[in-house]
Structure formats: structure tokens, C-alpha cells
PDB file of C-alpha atoms in Angstrom:
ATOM      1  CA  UNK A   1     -27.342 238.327 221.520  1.00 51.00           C
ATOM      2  CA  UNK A   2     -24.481 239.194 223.681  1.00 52.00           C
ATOM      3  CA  UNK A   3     -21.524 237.091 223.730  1.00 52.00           C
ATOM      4  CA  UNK A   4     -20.244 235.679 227.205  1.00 57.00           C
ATOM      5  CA  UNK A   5     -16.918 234.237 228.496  1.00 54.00           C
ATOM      6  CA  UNK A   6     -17.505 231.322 230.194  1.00 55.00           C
ATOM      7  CA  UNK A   7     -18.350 231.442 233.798  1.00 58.00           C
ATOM      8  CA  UNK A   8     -15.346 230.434 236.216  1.00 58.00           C
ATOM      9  CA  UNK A   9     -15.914 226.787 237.559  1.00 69.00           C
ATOM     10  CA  UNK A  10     -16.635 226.177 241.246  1.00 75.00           C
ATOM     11  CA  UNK A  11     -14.978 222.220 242.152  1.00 82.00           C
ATOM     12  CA  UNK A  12     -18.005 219.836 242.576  1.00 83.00           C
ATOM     13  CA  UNK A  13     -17.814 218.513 246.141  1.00 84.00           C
ATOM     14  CA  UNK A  14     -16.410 214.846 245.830  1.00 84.00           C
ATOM     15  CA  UNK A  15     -20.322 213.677 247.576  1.00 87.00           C
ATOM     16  CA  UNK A  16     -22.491 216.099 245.553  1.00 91.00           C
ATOM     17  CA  UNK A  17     -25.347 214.472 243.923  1.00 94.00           C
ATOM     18  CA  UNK A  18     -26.450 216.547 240.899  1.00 96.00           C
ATOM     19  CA  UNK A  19     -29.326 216.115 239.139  1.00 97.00           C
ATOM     20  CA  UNK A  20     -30.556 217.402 235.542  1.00 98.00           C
ATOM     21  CA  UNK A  21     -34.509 217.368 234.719  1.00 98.00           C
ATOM     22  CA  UNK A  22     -34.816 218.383 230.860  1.00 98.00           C
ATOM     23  CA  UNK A  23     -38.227 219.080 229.406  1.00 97.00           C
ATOM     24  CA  UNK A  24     -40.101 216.744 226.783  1.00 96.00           C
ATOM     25  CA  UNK A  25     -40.799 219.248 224.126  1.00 95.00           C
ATOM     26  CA  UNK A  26     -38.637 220.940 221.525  1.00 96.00           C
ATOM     27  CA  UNK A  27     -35.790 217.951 221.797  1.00 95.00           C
ATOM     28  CA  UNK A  28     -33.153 219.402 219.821  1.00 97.00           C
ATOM     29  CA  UNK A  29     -33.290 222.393 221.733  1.00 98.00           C
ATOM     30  CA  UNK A  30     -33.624 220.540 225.412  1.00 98.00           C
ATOM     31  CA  UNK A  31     -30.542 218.001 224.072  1.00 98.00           C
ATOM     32  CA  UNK A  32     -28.530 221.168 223.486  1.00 98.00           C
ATOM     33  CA  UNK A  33     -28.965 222.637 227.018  1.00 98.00           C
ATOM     34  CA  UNK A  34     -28.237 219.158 228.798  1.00 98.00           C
ATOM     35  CA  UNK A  35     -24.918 218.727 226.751  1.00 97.00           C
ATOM     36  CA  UNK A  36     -24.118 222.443 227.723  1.00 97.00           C
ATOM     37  CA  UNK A  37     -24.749 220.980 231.617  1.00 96.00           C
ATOM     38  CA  UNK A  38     -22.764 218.153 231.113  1.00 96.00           C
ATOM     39  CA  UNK A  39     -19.798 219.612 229.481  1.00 95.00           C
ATOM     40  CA  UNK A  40     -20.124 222.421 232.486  1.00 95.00           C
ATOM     41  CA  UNK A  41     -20.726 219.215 235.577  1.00 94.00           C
ATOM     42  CA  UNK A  42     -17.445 217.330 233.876  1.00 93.00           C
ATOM     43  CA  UNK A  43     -15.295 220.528 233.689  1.00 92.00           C
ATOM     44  CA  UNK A  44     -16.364 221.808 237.359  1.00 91.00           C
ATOM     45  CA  UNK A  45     -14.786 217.883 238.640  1.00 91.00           C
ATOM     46  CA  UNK A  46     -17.629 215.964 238.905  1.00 89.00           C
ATOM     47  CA  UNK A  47     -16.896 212.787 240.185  1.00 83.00           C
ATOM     48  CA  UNK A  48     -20.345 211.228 240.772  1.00 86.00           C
ATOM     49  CA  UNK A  49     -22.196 210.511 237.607  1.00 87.00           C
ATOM     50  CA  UNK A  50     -25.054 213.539 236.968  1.00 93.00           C
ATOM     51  CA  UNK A  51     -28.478 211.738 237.410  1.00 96.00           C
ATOM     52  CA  UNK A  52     -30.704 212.896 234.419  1.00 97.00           C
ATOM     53  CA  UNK A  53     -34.258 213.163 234.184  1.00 98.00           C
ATOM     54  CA  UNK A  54     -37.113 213.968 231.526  1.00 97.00           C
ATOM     55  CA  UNK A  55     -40.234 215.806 232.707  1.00 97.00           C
ATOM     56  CA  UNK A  56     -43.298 215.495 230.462  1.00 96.00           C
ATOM     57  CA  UNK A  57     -43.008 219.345 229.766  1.00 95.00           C
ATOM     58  CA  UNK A  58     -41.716 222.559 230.962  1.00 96.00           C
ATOM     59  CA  UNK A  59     -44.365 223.244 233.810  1.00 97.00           C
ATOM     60  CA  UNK A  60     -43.541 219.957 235.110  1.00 97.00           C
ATOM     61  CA  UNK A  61     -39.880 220.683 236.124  1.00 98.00           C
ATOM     62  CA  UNK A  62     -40.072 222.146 239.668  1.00 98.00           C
ATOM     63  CA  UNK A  63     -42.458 219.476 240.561  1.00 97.00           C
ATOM     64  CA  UNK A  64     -40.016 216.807 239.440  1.00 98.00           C
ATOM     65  CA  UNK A  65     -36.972 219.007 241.030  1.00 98.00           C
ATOM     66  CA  UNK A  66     -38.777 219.172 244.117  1.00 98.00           C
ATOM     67  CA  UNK A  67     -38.649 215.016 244.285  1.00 97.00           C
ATOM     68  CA  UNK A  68     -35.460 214.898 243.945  1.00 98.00           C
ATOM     69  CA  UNK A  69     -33.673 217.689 246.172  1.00 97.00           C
ATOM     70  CA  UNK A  70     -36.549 215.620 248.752  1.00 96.00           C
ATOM     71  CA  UNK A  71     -34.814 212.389 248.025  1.00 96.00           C
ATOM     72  CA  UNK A  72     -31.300 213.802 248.636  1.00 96.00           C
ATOM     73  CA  UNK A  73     -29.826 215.549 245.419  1.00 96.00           C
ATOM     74  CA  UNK A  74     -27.816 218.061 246.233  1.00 95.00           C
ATOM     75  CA  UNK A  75     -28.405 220.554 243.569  1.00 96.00           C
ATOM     76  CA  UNK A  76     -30.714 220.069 240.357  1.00 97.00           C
ATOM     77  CA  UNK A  77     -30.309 221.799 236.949  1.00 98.00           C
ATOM     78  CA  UNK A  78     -33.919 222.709 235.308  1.00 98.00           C
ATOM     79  CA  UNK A  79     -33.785 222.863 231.428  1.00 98.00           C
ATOM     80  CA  UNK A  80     -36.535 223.574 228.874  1.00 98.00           C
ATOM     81  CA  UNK A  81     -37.334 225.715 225.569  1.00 98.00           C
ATOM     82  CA  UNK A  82     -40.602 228.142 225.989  1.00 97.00           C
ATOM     83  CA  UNK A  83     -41.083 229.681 222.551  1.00 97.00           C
ATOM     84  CA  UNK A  84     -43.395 232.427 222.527  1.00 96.00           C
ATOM     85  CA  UNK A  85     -46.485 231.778 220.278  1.00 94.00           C
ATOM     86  CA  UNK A  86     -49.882 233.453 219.604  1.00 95.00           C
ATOM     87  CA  UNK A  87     -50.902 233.988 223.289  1.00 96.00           C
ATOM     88  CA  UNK A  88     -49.614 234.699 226.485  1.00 95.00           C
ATOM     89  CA  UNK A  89     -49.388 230.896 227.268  1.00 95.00           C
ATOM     90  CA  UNK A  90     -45.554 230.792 227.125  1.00 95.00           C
ATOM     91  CA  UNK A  91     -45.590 234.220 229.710  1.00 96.00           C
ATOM     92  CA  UNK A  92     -47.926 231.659 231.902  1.00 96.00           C
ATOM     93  CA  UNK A  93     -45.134 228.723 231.667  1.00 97.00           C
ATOM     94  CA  UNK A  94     -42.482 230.412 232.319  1.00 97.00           C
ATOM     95  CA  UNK A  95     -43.707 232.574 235.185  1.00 97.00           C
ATOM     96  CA  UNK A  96     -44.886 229.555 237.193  1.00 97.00           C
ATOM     97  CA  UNK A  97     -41.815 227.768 236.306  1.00 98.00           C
ATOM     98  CA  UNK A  98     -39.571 230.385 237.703  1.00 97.00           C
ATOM     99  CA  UNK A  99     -41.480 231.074 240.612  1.00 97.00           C
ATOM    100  CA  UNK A 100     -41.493 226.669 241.369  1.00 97.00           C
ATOM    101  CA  UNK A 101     -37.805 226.804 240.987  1.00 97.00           C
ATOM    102  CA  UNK A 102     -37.501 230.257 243.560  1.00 96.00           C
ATOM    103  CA  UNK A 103     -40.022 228.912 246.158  1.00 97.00           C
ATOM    104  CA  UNK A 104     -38.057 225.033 245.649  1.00 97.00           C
ATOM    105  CA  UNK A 105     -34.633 226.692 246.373  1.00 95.00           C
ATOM    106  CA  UNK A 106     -35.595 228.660 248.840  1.00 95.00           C
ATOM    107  CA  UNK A 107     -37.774 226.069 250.846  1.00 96.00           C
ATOM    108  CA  UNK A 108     -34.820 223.565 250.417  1.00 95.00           C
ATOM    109  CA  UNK A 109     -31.719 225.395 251.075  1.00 94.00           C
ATOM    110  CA  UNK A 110     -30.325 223.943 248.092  1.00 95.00           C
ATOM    111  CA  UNK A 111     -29.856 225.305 244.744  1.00 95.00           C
ATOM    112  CA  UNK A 112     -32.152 224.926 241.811  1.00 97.00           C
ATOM    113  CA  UNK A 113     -30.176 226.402 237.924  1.00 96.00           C
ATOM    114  CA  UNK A 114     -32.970 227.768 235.969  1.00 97.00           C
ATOM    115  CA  UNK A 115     -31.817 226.855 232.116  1.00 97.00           C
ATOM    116  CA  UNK A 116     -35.309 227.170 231.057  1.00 98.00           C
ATOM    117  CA  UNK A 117     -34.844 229.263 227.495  1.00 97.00           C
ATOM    118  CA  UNK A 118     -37.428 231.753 226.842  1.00 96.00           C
ATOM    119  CA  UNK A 119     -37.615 232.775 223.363  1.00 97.00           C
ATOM    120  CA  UNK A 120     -39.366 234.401 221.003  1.00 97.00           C
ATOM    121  CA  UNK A 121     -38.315 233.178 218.465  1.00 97.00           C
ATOM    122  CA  UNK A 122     -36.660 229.290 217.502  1.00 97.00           C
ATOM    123  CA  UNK A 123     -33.224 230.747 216.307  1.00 97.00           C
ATOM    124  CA  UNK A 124     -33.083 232.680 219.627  1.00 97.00           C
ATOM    125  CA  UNK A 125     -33.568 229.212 221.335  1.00 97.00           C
ATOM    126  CA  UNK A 126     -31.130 227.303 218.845  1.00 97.00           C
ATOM    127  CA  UNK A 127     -28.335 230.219 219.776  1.00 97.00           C
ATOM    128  CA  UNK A 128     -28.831 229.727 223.505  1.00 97.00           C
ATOM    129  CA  UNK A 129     -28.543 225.993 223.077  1.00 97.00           C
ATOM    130  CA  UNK A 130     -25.562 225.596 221.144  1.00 97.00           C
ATOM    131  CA  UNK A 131     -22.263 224.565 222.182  1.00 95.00           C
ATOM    132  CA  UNK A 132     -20.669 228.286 222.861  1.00 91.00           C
ATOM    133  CA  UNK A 133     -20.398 229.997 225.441  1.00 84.00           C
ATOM    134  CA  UNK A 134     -23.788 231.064 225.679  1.00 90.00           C
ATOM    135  CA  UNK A 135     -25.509 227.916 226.582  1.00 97.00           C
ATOM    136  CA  UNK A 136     -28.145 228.235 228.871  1.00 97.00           C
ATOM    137  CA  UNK A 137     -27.606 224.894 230.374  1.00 97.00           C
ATOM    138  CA  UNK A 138     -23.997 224.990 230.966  1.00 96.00           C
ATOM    139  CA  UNK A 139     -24.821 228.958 233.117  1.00 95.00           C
ATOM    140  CA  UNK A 140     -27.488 226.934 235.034  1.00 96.00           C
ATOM    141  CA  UNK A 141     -24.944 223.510 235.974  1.00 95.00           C
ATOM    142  CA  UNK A 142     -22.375 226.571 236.901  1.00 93.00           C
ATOM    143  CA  UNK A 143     -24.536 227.819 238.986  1.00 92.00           C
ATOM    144  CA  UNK A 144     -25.838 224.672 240.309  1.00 94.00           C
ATOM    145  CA  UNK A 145     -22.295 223.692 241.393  1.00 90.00           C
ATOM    146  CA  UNK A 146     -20.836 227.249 242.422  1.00 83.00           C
ATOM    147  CA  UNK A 147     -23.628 227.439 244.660  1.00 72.00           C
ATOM    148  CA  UNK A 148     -23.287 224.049 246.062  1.00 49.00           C
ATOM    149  CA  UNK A 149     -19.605 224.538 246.428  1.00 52.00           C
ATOM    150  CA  UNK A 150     -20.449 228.058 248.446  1.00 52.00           C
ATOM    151  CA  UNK A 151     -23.050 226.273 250.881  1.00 53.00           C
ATOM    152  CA  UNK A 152     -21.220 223.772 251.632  1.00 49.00           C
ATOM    153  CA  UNK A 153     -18.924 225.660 252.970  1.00 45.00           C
ATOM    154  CA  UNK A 154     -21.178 228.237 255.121  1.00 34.00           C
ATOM    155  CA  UNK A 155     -23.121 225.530 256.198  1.00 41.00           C
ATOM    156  CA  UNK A 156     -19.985 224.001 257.843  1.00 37.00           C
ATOM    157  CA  UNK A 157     -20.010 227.336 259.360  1.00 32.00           C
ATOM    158  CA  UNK A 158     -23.695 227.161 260.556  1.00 30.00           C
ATOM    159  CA  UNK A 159     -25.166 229.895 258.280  1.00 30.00           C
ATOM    160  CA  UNK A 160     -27.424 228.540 255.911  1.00 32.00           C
ATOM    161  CA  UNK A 161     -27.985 229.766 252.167  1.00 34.00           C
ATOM    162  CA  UNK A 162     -29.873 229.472 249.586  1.00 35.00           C
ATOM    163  CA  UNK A 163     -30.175 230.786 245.772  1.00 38.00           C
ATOM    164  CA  UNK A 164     -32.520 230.161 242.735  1.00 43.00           C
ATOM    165  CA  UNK A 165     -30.052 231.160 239.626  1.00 44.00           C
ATOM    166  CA  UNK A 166     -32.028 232.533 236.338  1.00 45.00           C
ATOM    167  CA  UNK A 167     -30.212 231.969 233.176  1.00 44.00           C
ATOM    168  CA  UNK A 168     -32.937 233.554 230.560  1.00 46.00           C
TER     169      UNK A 168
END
């Protein structure tokens, strides 16, 4: 795996209501990633606390996403562990997951961090969950917050953007 230096930090908007829907399955993983968001929300200025959520399981998290941004979040965070297994199931998961997220952000205007780990493998997903610099949930809360930072400030302009950020 490649090593990364961290991502610089957009400043959370004072208002911004950030929200961070984890997955239900493989814990220790999925409690990695939302420590990795947190640490990334708290440095990036966060001054609101960052709403967190639990979906049942992975294929759940756009649906639950898509509640929220409708209910006024600002940005949400998605994080889960897909490890591949015998089948194609986890290429299933993930695909549908990615494209909920893509479609979410780009119906909504508002953006949607994918820290959904794909792995094949569960020291692949343990790497990309621990606390270094290559934590998939602390790329998906920077992107979260950079690209609330950025819209806010073209939509004050009138222009409106919108982004679905894939942290694999």
C-alpha cells in the first residue's frame, strides 16, 4: 500500500452540519474509519458536534445518507468494510453503494465521502483503518468538509456544485 501525507484541511463552516453513517458489520474495522473521520472533522474546526449514525450494513448507507442530507445535513461521511469473499457479492455491494452515494451527491448538491474500504483481504482493511495517514475515513471527512467549504462559497456566487469523493 502506498503511503499518503495527509490531505490539507478545508475550515468547517461555523453552521455545517456533518453527519457520519458507519456500517454494522466488521466493527473493528468500521470503529477505525469513524475515529479516522473524527480526528479529520476536529482538526478541519468543527464546531458543531458530528452527528453519527449506524446503518444495519454496507448497502444500507446511501439510503440512510439520503435521510439525512433530506433533513438538512450538510455533508455526510459513508464508512464500511467490504471484504471480498467466495463470490462476486462484495463487487455487487460495493458497486451499488458507490453508485447510491454518486446519484445522492449529485441529486443533492451536497457532498457525500465514500470511506467504504474494499478489500480483499482483512489486513488490507485493518491498514486502511488504522490511525495513519492512510485512513479511509479521515480522506472521506476531508473531503466531506473541503467540499462543503468550496460550495459554500460558489453557491454564494450562484453556481452550484456538487461532488461524490471515492476513497477506495
Amino acid at each position: 500500500m502506498r503511503q499518503t501525507t495527509p490531505t490539507p484541511l478545508a475550515t468547517v463552516p461555523p453552521t455545517a452540519r456533518i453527519a457520519v453513517v458507519s456500517a454494522n458489520w466488521h466493527t473493528e474495522i468500521v470503529d477505525g474509519l469513524r475515529q479516522g473521520a473524527k480526528k479529520a472533522y476536529d482538526a478541519a474546526g468543527g464546531s458543531l458536534a458530528l452527528s453519527e449514525f449506524t446503518a444495519p450494513g454496507a448497502f444500507e448507507l446511501p439510503v440512510m445518507a439520503a435521510s439525512l442530507l433530506q433533513e438538512g445535513f450538510d455533508g455526510v461521511a459513508v464508512l464500511g468494510c467490504i471484504i471480498k469473499g467466495e463470490t462476486i457479492h462484495d463487487e455487487v455491494i460495493a458497486h451499488a453503494i458507490a453508485q447510491g452515494c454518486t446519484q445522492l451527491a449529485i441529486k443533492t448538491h451536497k457532498p457525500v465521502g465514500f470511506g467504504v474500504i474494499t478489500a480483499n483481504t482483512l489486513a488490507q482493511a485493518e491498514a486502511r483503518s488504522a490511525d495513519n495517514p492512510n485512513n479511509k475515513g479521515y480522506e472521506a471527512m476531508v473531503a466531506v468538509t473541503g467540499v462543503d467549504r468550496k460550495s459554500t462559497r460558489l453557491n454564494s456566487s450562484h453556481t452550484v456544485i456538487s461532488y461524490a469523493v471515492f476513497c477506495l
